[in-house]
XYZ file of C-alpha atoms in Angstrom:
702
model
C 0.000 0.000 0.000
C 2.753 2.426 0.853
C 4.449 1.790 -2.417
C 1.209 2.600 -4.247
C 0.831 5.891 -2.445
C 4.438 6.786 -3.025
C 3.924 6.135 -6.702
C 0.798 8.285 -6.735
C 2.646 11.058 -4.937
C 5.553 10.846 -7.353
C 3.173 10.883 -10.318
C 1.370 13.870 -8.862
C 4.641 15.679 -8.398
C 5.774 14.757 -11.894
C 2.574 16.036 -13.458
C 2.957 19.254 -11.541
C 6.423 19.734 -12.911
C 5.408 18.976 -16.487
C 2.077 20.739 -16.800
C 2.067 24.245 -18.317
C 0.370 25.705 -15.282
C 3.084 24.243 -13.115
C 6.028 25.814 -14.876
C 8.375 27.693 -12.615
C 6.493 30.682 -11.267
C 8.452 33.904 -11.401
C 7.740 37.469 -10.370
C 4.315 38.621 -9.136
C 1.936 35.792 -8.207
C 4.543 33.724 -6.442
C 3.414 31.899 -3.327
C 6.625 32.780 -1.499
C 9.004 35.682 -1.282
C 12.737 35.037 -1.180
C 15.689 37.284 -0.382
C 19.327 37.029 0.561
C 20.339 38.588 3.869
C 23.553 38.807 5.871
C 24.582 39.480 9.445
C 27.038 42.097 8.085
C 26.527 45.376 6.232
C 30.189 45.309 5.126
C 32.845 42.653 5.462
C 36.581 42.366 5.937
C 38.719 40.201 3.653
C 39.364 36.744 5.070
C 36.593 36.708 7.712
C 33.719 34.237 7.878
C 30.210 35.655 8.068
C 26.679 34.284 7.798
C 24.370 34.851 4.862
C 20.906 33.335 4.545
C 18.086 32.645 2.143
C 15.047 34.159 3.854
C 11.713 32.785 2.617
C 8.210 33.923 3.539
C 5.330 31.717 2.434
C 1.696 32.682 1.938
C -0.724 31.214 4.501
C -1.394 27.520 3.873
C 1.645 27.000 1.644
C 4.793 25.150 2.655
C 8.274 24.248 1.445
C 10.437 21.273 2.324
C 13.259 20.051 4.564
C 16.386 18.480 3.096
C 14.505 15.153 3.229
C 11.073 16.107 1.945
C 9.491 12.848 3.103
C 7.133 10.942 0.790
C 6.964 13.722 -1.841
C 8.476 17.115 -2.482
C 11.788 18.782 -3.204
C 14.040 20.787 -0.904
C 14.801 24.413 -1.827
C 18.204 25.342 -3.199
C 20.218 28.454 -3.956
C 21.923 28.469 -7.360
C 24.564 31.201 -7.694
C 25.322 32.706 -11.047
C 28.574 31.612 -12.626
C 29.930 35.175 -12.603
C 29.621 35.602 -8.838
C 33.332 35.083 -8.547
C 33.414 33.255 -5.237
C 35.990 30.456 -5.065
C 34.707 26.912 -4.668
C 33.786 26.110 -1.080
C 33.573 29.764 0.000
C 29.799 29.496 0.491
C 28.827 26.665 2.797
C 25.763 24.409 2.752
C 22.324 25.260 4.163
C 22.043 24.928 7.941
C 18.647 23.214 7.960
C 16.395 24.428 10.816
C 14.191 21.999 12.719
C 11.323 20.907 10.415
C 7.753 19.985 11.267
C 5.451 17.221 10.083
C 3.349 18.040 7.019
C 0.716 15.306 6.685
C -0.572 15.148 3.093
C -2.860 12.131 3.446
C -3.382 11.316 7.106
C -1.648 8.044 7.908
C -0.566 7.494 4.312
C 1.668 10.309 3.019
C 3.871 12.426 5.245
C 6.181 15.273 4.275
C 8.693 17.278 6.307
C 9.132 21.029 5.933
C 8.215 24.557 6.885
C 5.289 26.931 6.600
C 4.949 30.684 7.189
C 8.687 31.466 7.273
C 12.060 29.758 6.998
C 15.635 31.015 7.061
C 18.386 28.828 5.620
C 21.689 30.106 6.965
C 25.022 29.512 5.192
C 28.566 30.343 6.306
C 30.496 32.505 3.839
C 34.291 32.744 3.783
C 35.184 36.172 2.371
C 38.117 35.822 -0.068
C 41.433 37.199 1.209
C 41.799 39.304 -1.918
C 38.264 40.722 -1.856
C 37.959 44.454 -2.420
C 35.356 46.996 -3.390
C 32.103 45.011 -3.258
C 31.210 41.396 -2.657
C 28.259 40.459 -4.846
C 26.123 37.324 -4.520
C 23.578 36.845 -7.316
C 21.572 33.808 -8.179
C 18.233 32.074 -8.090
C 16.218 30.565 -5.266
C 14.698 27.384 -6.703
C 12.000 25.678 -4.647
C 8.810 23.660 -4.768
C 5.948 25.181 -2.807
C 2.764 23.254 -2.056
C -0.711 23.631 -0.664
C -3.345 21.338 -2.227
C -1.239 21.590 -5.393
C 2.488 21.974 -5.830
C 4.107 24.750 -7.833
C 7.795 25.001 -8.681
C 8.935 28.584 -8.305
C 12.116 30.559 -8.786
C 13.099 33.925 -7.454
C 16.081 36.062 -8.420
C 18.035 36.989 -5.322
C 21.118 39.099 -4.774
C 23.195 40.566 -1.993
C 25.847 43.300 -2.182
C 28.270 43.802 0.701
C 30.930 46.468 0.897
C 34.476 45.254 1.593
C 36.454 47.139 4.205
C 35.912 47.559 7.902
C 33.397 44.951 9.171
C 30.001 46.450 10.146
C 27.171 44.398 11.596
C 23.647 44.353 10.205
C 21.751 44.203 13.478
C 18.268 43.415 12.128
C 19.333 40.627 9.796
C 21.900 39.425 12.318
C 19.229 38.926 14.985
C 16.985 37.059 12.527
C 19.855 34.817 11.450
C 20.785 34.193 15.072
C 17.255 33.078 15.948
C 17.210 30.597 13.079
C 20.680 29.245 13.829
C 19.304 28.452 17.284
C 16.670 26.279 15.586
C 19.244 24.145 13.794
C 19.484 20.725 15.480
C 22.683 20.348 17.459
C 24.612 17.224 18.394
C 22.824 14.769 20.689
C 24.529 14.565 24.080
C 24.098 10.922 24.929
C 23.980 7.492 23.344
C 21.697 6.384 20.510
C 21.147 2.882 19.152
C 18.929 1.322 16.518
C 17.734 -2.248 16.959
C 16.400 -3.893 13.790
C 16.181 -7.379 15.244
C 12.414 -7.277 14.796
C 9.875 -5.000 13.177
C 9.112 -2.343 14.191
C 12.638 -1.193 14.797
C 13.534 0.435 18.083
C 15.479 3.682 18.274
C 16.669 3.990 21.870
C 18.017 7.257 23.239
C 19.902 7.651 26.510
C 20.540 11.405 27.006
C 23.112 12.690 29.455
C 20.425 14.983 30.876
C 17.031 13.313 31.274
C 14.125 14.425 29.102
C 11.420 16.391 30.924
C 8.265 14.624 32.057
C 5.768 14.303 29.230
C 8.337 14.853 26.477
C 7.449 13.548 23.024
C 10.132 12.536 20.536
C 9.758 12.250 16.753
C 12.490 10.907 14.481
C 13.082 12.508 11.072
C 15.411 10.306 8.968
C 17.962 11.664 6.547
C 16.950 8.908 4.131
C 13.928 6.729 3.417
C 14.651 3.727 5.619
C 11.386 4.079 7.539
C 7.731 4.707 6.783
C 7.365 8.469 7.054
C 3.634 8.622 7.933
C 3.678 5.771 10.457
C 3.070 6.562 14.105
C 6.133 6.397 16.315
C 4.930 4.958 19.652
C 7.192 5.853 22.522
C 8.347 4.023 25.624
C 10.327 5.441 28.489
C 12.355 4.473 31.501
C 14.847 5.958 33.929
C 17.575 5.801 31.289
C 15.766 7.590 28.477
C 13.195 6.890 25.782
C 12.696 4.474 22.911
C 10.812 5.174 19.697
C 9.288 2.478 17.491
C 10.014 2.968 13.791
C 8.091 1.154 11.083
C 10.574 0.119 8.374
C 9.843 0.975 4.772
C 9.316 -2.069 2.547
C 12.785 -1.598 1.077
C 14.309 -0.025 4.139
C 17.439 -1.481 5.680
C 19.651 -0.396 8.500
C 23.377 -0.280 7.863
C 25.829 0.177 10.661
C 24.080 3.390 11.606
C 20.759 5.182 11.156
C 21.060 8.953 10.811
C 18.600 11.808 11.075
C 17.318 14.233 13.672
C 14.870 14.043 16.548
C 12.284 16.709 17.317
C 11.855 16.928 21.099
C 8.687 18.543 22.420
C 8.461 19.056 26.175
C 5.287 20.467 27.791
C 5.339 24.241 27.911
C 8.615 24.565 25.964
C 9.603 25.351 22.395
C 10.534 22.246 20.342
C 14.253 21.555 19.999
C 16.153 19.246 17.648
C 19.221 17.042 17.872
C 21.265 15.259 15.260
C 21.153 11.500 15.699
C 23.656 8.903 14.528
C 22.252 5.712 16.036
C 24.597 2.745 16.074
C 23.133 -0.637 15.265
C 22.797 -2.746 18.407
C 20.575 -3.804 21.275
C 18.075 -1.477 22.927
C 19.755 0.586 25.628
C 18.745 -0.503 29.141
C 16.243 1.651 31.002
C 14.833 3.293 27.884
C 11.761 1.136 27.176
C 10.276 0.166 30.535
C 6.736 1.500 30.015
C 4.598 2.816 27.182
C 4.085 6.559 26.986
C 0.498 7.494 26.198
C 0.053 10.282 23.724
C -1.825 13.050 25.475
C -3.456 16.224 24.379
C -1.566 18.065 27.062
C 1.802 16.674 26.081
C 1.276 17.545 22.445
C 0.008 21.003 23.191
C 2.166 23.811 21.930
C 2.635 26.836 24.135
C -0.358 29.107 23.694
C 0.141 32.619 22.346
C -1.283 35.694 24.029
C -4.470 35.650 21.949
C -5.164 32.018 22.812
C -4.351 32.658 26.455
C -6.843 35.522 26.573
C -9.430 33.202 25.045
C -8.808 30.579 27.720
C -8.956 33.252 30.423
C -12.280 34.422 28.979
C -13.707 30.910 29.121
C -12.439 30.519 32.687
C -14.053 33.858 33.615
C -17.437 32.748 32.233
C -17.035 29.406 33.965
C -16.310 31.208 37.242
C -19.483 33.269 36.916
C -21.525 30.130 36.287
C -19.920 28.430 39.296
C -22.203 30.592 41.448
C -25.120 28.540 40.182
C -23.541 25.164 40.874
C -25.134 23.176 43.689
C -21.859 22.881 45.585
C -21.533 26.674 45.890
C -25.080 27.856 46.487
C -25.203 26.788 50.158
C -22.102 28.837 50.940
C -23.416 31.873 49.102
C -26.483 31.800 51.303
C -24.210 32.982 54.135
C -23.264 36.025 52.130
C -26.870 36.673 51.176
C -27.923 36.717 54.822
C -25.214 39.228 55.684
C -26.097 41.475 52.768
C -29.812 41.482 53.526
C -29.148 42.172 57.185
C -26.709 45.009 56.525
C -29.036 46.680 54.059
C -31.990 46.245 56.387
C -30.220 47.833 59.391
C -29.072 50.912 57.537
C -25.459 49.892 57.027
C -25.549 49.392 53.297
C -22.295 51.342 52.983
C -20.391 48.493 54.592
C -21.568 46.132 51.880
C -18.951 47.611 49.537
C -16.167 46.737 51.936
C -17.544 43.239 52.353
C -17.765 42.805 48.598
C -14.105 43.694 48.224
C -13.023 41.385 51.036
C -15.182 38.553 49.721
C -13.550 39.002 46.308
C -10.127 38.978 47.965
C -10.955 35.709 49.719
C -12.026 34.070 46.481
C -9.001 35.380 44.556
C -6.473 34.347 47.204
C -8.009 30.873 47.322
C -7.871 30.382 43.557
C -4.304 31.689 43.368
C -3.330 29.347 46.198
C -5.032 26.504 44.328
C -3.027 27.389 41.220
C 0.180 27.339 43.269
C -0.655 23.924 44.711
C -1.529 22.549 41.278
C 1.772 23.807 39.886
C 3.626 22.197 42.774
C 1.793 18.896 42.264
C 2.449 19.073 38.527
C 6.124 19.705 39.170
C 6.294 16.696 41.484
C 4.121 14.237 39.578
C 3.906 15.555 36.035
C 0.124 16.116 36.152
C -2.526 17.496 38.470
C -6.294 17.417 38.319
C -8.833 19.882 39.580
C -10.637 18.655 42.682
C -7.672 16.733 44.070
C -8.443 18.258 47.489
C -11.706 16.313 47.506
C -9.700 13.115 47.170
C -7.972 13.915 50.501
C -10.076 12.405 53.278
C -8.945 14.704 56.167
C -9.840 17.764 54.068
C -13.289 16.354 53.337
C -13.854 15.558 57.030
C -12.958 19.118 58.070
C -15.174 20.591 55.327
C -18.112 18.487 56.535
C -17.609 19.789 60.078
C -17.381 23.391 58.857
C -20.659 22.983 56.977
C -22.268 21.485 60.073
C -20.967 24.341 62.242
C -22.233 26.961 59.807
C -25.610 25.229 59.838
C -25.734 25.484 63.653
C -24.933 29.192 63.427
C -27.631 29.787 60.813
C -30.132 28.034 63.062
C -29.224 30.494 65.812
C -27.742 27.994 68.262
C -24.760 30.291 68.801
C -23.252 33.581 67.678
C -19.667 33.784 66.607
C -19.695 37.539 66.794
C -19.479 40.054 64.098
C -16.613 38.433 62.268
C -18.815 35.769 60.784
C -22.198 37.273 60.584
C -21.202 40.125 58.316
C -24.074 42.127 59.758
C -24.105 45.811 60.032
C -24.932 47.625 63.219
C -22.364 46.416 65.730
C -19.908 45.295 63.155
C -16.312 46.259 63.686
C -14.841 46.894 60.300
C -11.908 44.529 60.824
C -14.110 41.694 62.014
C -16.613 42.125 59.178
C -13.828 42.144 56.664
C -12.460 38.876 57.990
C -15.869 37.296 57.877
C -16.366 38.334 54.271
C -12.848 37.160 53.389
C -13.334 33.681 54.802
C -16.763 33.370 53.221
C -14.950 33.843 49.921
C -12.361 31.244 50.897
C -15.026 28.696 51.780
C -16.975 29.309 48.574
C -13.800 28.769 46.548
C -12.758 25.614 48.402
C -16.044 23.816 47.879
C -16.717 25.364 44.485
C -13.398 24.720 42.770
C -13.994 20.978 42.204
C -17.147 21.769 40.213
C -16.027 21.655 36.601
C -18.906 23.427 34.934
C -19.431 24.735 31.406
C -16.343 26.309 29.807
C -14.078 25.268 32.680
C -13.218 21.729 31.578
C -11.786 22.756 28.224
C -10.128 25.937 29.508
C -8.467 24.327 32.506
C -7.529 21.198 30.583
C -5.860 23.276 27.885
C -3.874 25.365 30.339
C -2.753 22.628 32.736
C 0.345 21.868 30.646
C 1.202 25.501 29.970
C 3.832 27.638 31.729
C 3.137 28.680 35.297
C 2.191 32.250 34.378
C -0.561 31.003 32.050
C -1.964 28.699 34.762
C -2.033 31.577 37.263
C -3.755 33.927 34.787
C -6.518 31.425 33.997
C -7.152 30.557 37.643
C -7.236 34.262 38.543
C -9.808 34.828 35.784
C -11.913 31.957 37.116
C -11.778 33.351 40.663
C -12.691 36.857 39.541
C -15.595 35.487 37.543
C -16.870 33.668 40.614
C -16.587 36.751 42.837
C -17.911 39.299 40.339
C -21.688 38.903 40.888
C -21.384 39.709 44.603
C -18.885 42.464 43.878
C -21.336 44.105 41.468
C -24.168 43.735 43.954
C -21.997 45.384 46.608
C -21.156 48.445 44.506
C -24.487 49.190 42.862
C -26.628 51.081 45.380
C -29.684 50.712 43.208
C -29.592 46.990 43.676
C -29.691 47.370 47.449
C -33.114 48.951 47.114
C -34.367 45.744 45.599
C -33.590 43.900 48.805
C -36.643 43.284 51.000
C -37.487 45.347 54.082
C -36.366 44.107 57.514
C -38.615 41.903 59.573
C -38.965 38.587 61.312
C -38.696 36.915 57.973
C -34.922 37.527 58.182
C -34.506 35.021 61.016
C -36.748 32.590 59.208
C -34.689 32.962 56.020
C -31.441 32.575 57.917
C -32.669 29.375 59.569
C -33.921 28.055 56.240
C -30.429 28.467 54.778
C -29.142 26.074 57.455
C -30.710 23.064 55.777
C -28.636 23.273 52.556
C -25.619 23.381 54.852
C -26.662 20.211 56.661
C -27.368 18.521 53.328
C -23.924 19.574 52.094
C -22.372 18.109 55.228
C -24.250 14.855 54.603
C -23.004 14.779 51.009
C -19.444 15.304 52.210
C -19.863 12.419 54.653
C -20.854 10.168 51.769
C -17.703 11.267 49.934
C -15.671 10.595 53.066
C -17.098 7.081 53.329
C -15.762 6.284 49.874
C -12.366 7.735 50.671
C -11.657 6.518 54.195
C -14.424 4.117 55.166
C -17.178 3.971 57.762
C -14.821 4.500 60.699
C -13.836 7.937 59.396
C -17.517 8.829 59.031
C -18.114 7.729 62.599
C -15.255 9.889 63.884
C -16.564 12.861 61.919
C -20.026 12.442 63.436
C -18.329 12.315 66.820
C -16.556 15.531 65.885
C -19.934 17.103 65.051
C -21.154 16.053 68.485
C -18.091 17.714 70.022
C -18.940 20.919 68.157
C -22.487 20.794 69.488
C -21.098 20.200 73.007
C -18.809 23.212 72.603
C -21.810 25.353 71.690
C -23.812 24.095 74.653
C -21.106 24.379 77.287
C -20.056 27.868 76.199
C -23.501 29.330 76.871
C -22.991 29.463 80.611
C -19.970 31.744 80.515
C -16.951 31.533 82.799
C -13.386 30.505 82.126
C -13.916 26.825 82.879
C -16.747 26.538 80.411
C -14.784 28.505 77.827
C -11.840 26.167 78.320
C -14.046 23.115 77.893
C -15.606 24.658 74.782
C -12.222 25.358 73.207
C -10.994 21.851 74.030
C -14.125 20.283 72.528
C -13.804 22.525 69.473
C -10.184 21.529 68.896
C -10.896 17.839 69.443
C -13.944 18.052 67.202
C -11.819 19.051 64.219
C -8.481 17.368 64.935
C -9.544 13.823 65.844
C -11.737 13.267 62.749
C -8.995 14.647 60.526
C -6.408 12.335 62.074
C -8.672 9.295 61.894
C -9.555 10.031 58.273
C -5.896 10.079 57.293
C -5.826 6.425 56.269
C -3.311 5.054 53.754
C -4.316 5.367 50.141
C -6.426 2.427 49.069
C -7.130 1.270 52.644
C -10.823 1.919 52.153
C -10.851 0.904 48.549
C -13.799 -1.194 47.545
C -15.309 -2.252 44.300
C -16.876 0.942 42.880
C -20.632 1.092 43.244
C -21.927 1.424 39.746
C -25.325 2.885 38.905
C -27.936 0.328 37.924
C -27.907 1.404 34.299
C -24.119 1.030 33.976
C -22.832 -2.095 32.320
C -19.395 -2.145 33.925
C -16.333 -0.311 35.114
C -14.246 1.592 32.588
C -10.811 0.524 31.482
C -9.018 0.969 28.161
C -9.250 -2.785 27.662
C -13.007 -2.792 28.322
C -13.538 -0.071 25.724
C -11.447 -1.972 23.173
C -13.381 -5.180 23.818
C -16.773 -3.523 23.364
C -15.666 -1.712 20.210
C -14.259 -4.963 18.831
C -17.705 -6.511 19.395
C -19.207 -3.773 17.231
C -20.969 -1.923 20.031
C -21.024 1.869 20.623
C -19.579 2.898 23.982
C -20.498 5.715 26.375
C -18.043 6.396 29.213
C -18.985 8.422 32.302
C -15.943 9.822 34.145
C -17.446 10.756 37.504
C -16.814 11.073 41.250
C -19.061 11.116 44.287
C -17.707 14.576 45.254
C -18.444 16.009 41.802
C -21.739 17.872 42.053
C -21.918 18.487 38.309
C -21.603 14.738 37.769
C -24.523 14.057 40.079
C -26.656 16.693 38.337
C -25.976 15.110 34.958
C -26.794 11.711 36.365
C -30.096 12.934 37.800
C -31.268 15.025 34.867
C -29.983 12.956 31.961
C -28.174 9.671 32.380
C -30.619 7.999 34.746
C -33.775 9.123 32.959
C -36.041 6.581 31.279
C -35.669 8.189 27.847
C -31.878 8.029 27.864
C -31.768 4.510 29.272
C -34.249 3.382 26.620
C -32.136 4.991 23.888
C -29.027 3.242 25.194
C -30.836 -0.105 25.292
C -32.296 0.350 21.807
C -28.840 1.060 20.324
C -27.096 -1.613 22.452
C -24.739 0.999 23.934
C -22.108 -0.242 26.380
C -22.306 2.197 29.327
C -19.038 2.214 31.292
C -18.221 4.208 34.434
C -14.794 5.553 35.447
C -15.083 6.368 39.168
C -12.548 9.076 40.129
C -13.761 9.484 43.710
C -10.394 8.199 44.849
C -7.074 8.775 43.182
C -6.683 6.575 40.136
C -3.592 7.048 37.955
C -5.181 5.313 34.956
C -8.213 7.614 35.023
C -5.959 10.632 35.652
C -3.898 9.661 32.620
C -7.029 9.393 30.468
C -8.192 12.859 31.614
C -4.748 14.188 30.763
C -4.851 12.440 27.402
C -8.158 14.109 26.548
C -6.955 17.510 27.731
C -9.340 17.745 30.686
C -8.495 19.046 34.157
C -10.999 16.910 36.049
C -14.407 15.292 36.098
C -17.014 15.229 34.726
C -15.854 13.993 31.363
C -17.988 12.037 28.929
C -16.650 10.051 25.986
C -18.810 8.806 23.143
C -17.460 6.110 20.820
C -19.802 5.418 17.873
C -19.720 1.792 16.740
C -16.644 1.066 14.672
C -14.734 4.162 15.780
C -11.388 4.159 17.530
C -11.326 7.735 18.823
C -14.127 9.172 20.942
C -15.998 12.426 20.868
C -15.503 14.401 24.080
C -18.925 15.683 25.152
C -19.740 18.914 27.066
C -19.515 18.909 30.871
C -23.254 19.543 31.208
C -25.405 17.019 29.392
C -28.971 17.127 28.192
C -31.310 14.318 27.212
C -31.601 15.742 23.710
C -27.824 15.754 23.257
C -27.281 12.187 24.417
C -30.302 10.694 22.641
C -29.350 12.530 19.454
C -25.861 11.028 19.553
C -27.165 7.533 20.168
C -29.860 7.653 17.506
C -27.496 9.215 15.001
C -24.834 6.540 15.380
């Protein structure tokens, strides 16, 4: 098959060269501009300088590397005979790092450049040069889009001979492109052709960064150019599988370059001269899964602003998520009370401090994620909800807030955010920590816009991660900030009355329900014993409230001791080793089985479509989707009618396989939904919020 395609490509290229419309294009109408440049404005006899053929291609058009791949021709500079330079004075092209140019996906692959390319050449100025040094000739190249056109361009360069003077602009451009020329590989390289596919093993002196992808570009045609190059890795380096061409053979060495792409870094290239021999030890221990994050190029400023915009919208919508609403009720009570008691002016201060609490929390979350990524190579949103002591403490906080809303105790002005007796410092702290709490419980909710934005930025440089998280935090805080600074909105708040106490007490019940939900999460993370200790901690909190009512130092001491024990003991008891409470995941009744890559492959091999639900018990968005869509009769009937295999990937506890799949699909956390139509190998990644119409439409359309 490859030979057939190569023949077709060669025939296509030949026809292009022979057809009248494909004669060498000159002058206006060319698809590329070419010029000669130099890093010097004038030169001294005997010195060596750099000149370059600078080419700028129209959008969509490309030219070729020295090995064009399956089809194409590399550019060349042909000097006129009367240039007068001695043989060898002008060196060869220094070929910059090329990129893949797929012509027919999986069948024909070329190597080359688009947009711009600079081919630098060393030039030895003759010792007897004087007056002017003139270079005149023709740039001859094949440029392709959907068709290929051979073009030529007259180029020339005149340099005065005398005192050497730099050309700063051209010199900087030449310097940047010299930096893109692959350098020597510092390490050992071997090629093993004992079995097909061949194995190119690379043991660098300095280890490749986590998540690095390596692609081999051969100098010749020993391998199949379009074939995938699966990668394995180990402590000693990486190995790349190369599919040999039908006529390809390995001599004593295999030569070419490697393109190394590390997450968040510009690609770099190295020259490779792999010696024939066994695979180097420690370079092929485990397969490296191709991930969207690993293959992501660094985003430019425009793309970063787009991601920040999505994160901002996602932050605004977070206010409507069920995991955040109970916390916001605290802020609503404070705002209504302040406005009702004639202290509406303090609402502005509270809005600012609430915003500060949210922003500090999201920036701290970004810092933690960056630290986790640095240590492990990948981090997911919501990891704090996979930490049992954190969940236990959050459940107790929700229970305590519920007791306060019910009026069982008063923590003073610092929490209530009310107006009349409120010391400004205390009210500010209360507003600040309300923002912190809203961010802590709200961050794991991956709502609309957030999954794609956060997934895309997780592999980017630290500054990009911080910008996107700051945008998400500001989006979450903005509605309350606006409400705080628009006096007209205060007038819409209801008049004071007994209803305020009733409303405040009513808000306690979402808090208790949130605490109950967190206990269910805790049970999955650390087991029933941890839940029991947390309920004991709640009892200790209630005891602290009761004993503190009487006043006196003894009672206060008992209350503080009970309060400390109520938080510390459950947290300590919940800190069980990872996996200690692991059980077989409880699958919903409509699920057919647990997800695994092997399970998906088996179902697809049987000809069935597959729907995969990546979920967690602490993911409120997941539970909403389950309630409103996945568990409904209509959707279950559609799945049954189409014989859909429904698989569940439970991410309630840490699972490296699920984390790797999220990373592979470019998502920062759950929920994530994958839809594999029957006969497909790659899934469609669905939105974070599902609807019955969306899911049924997919199933019926498959």
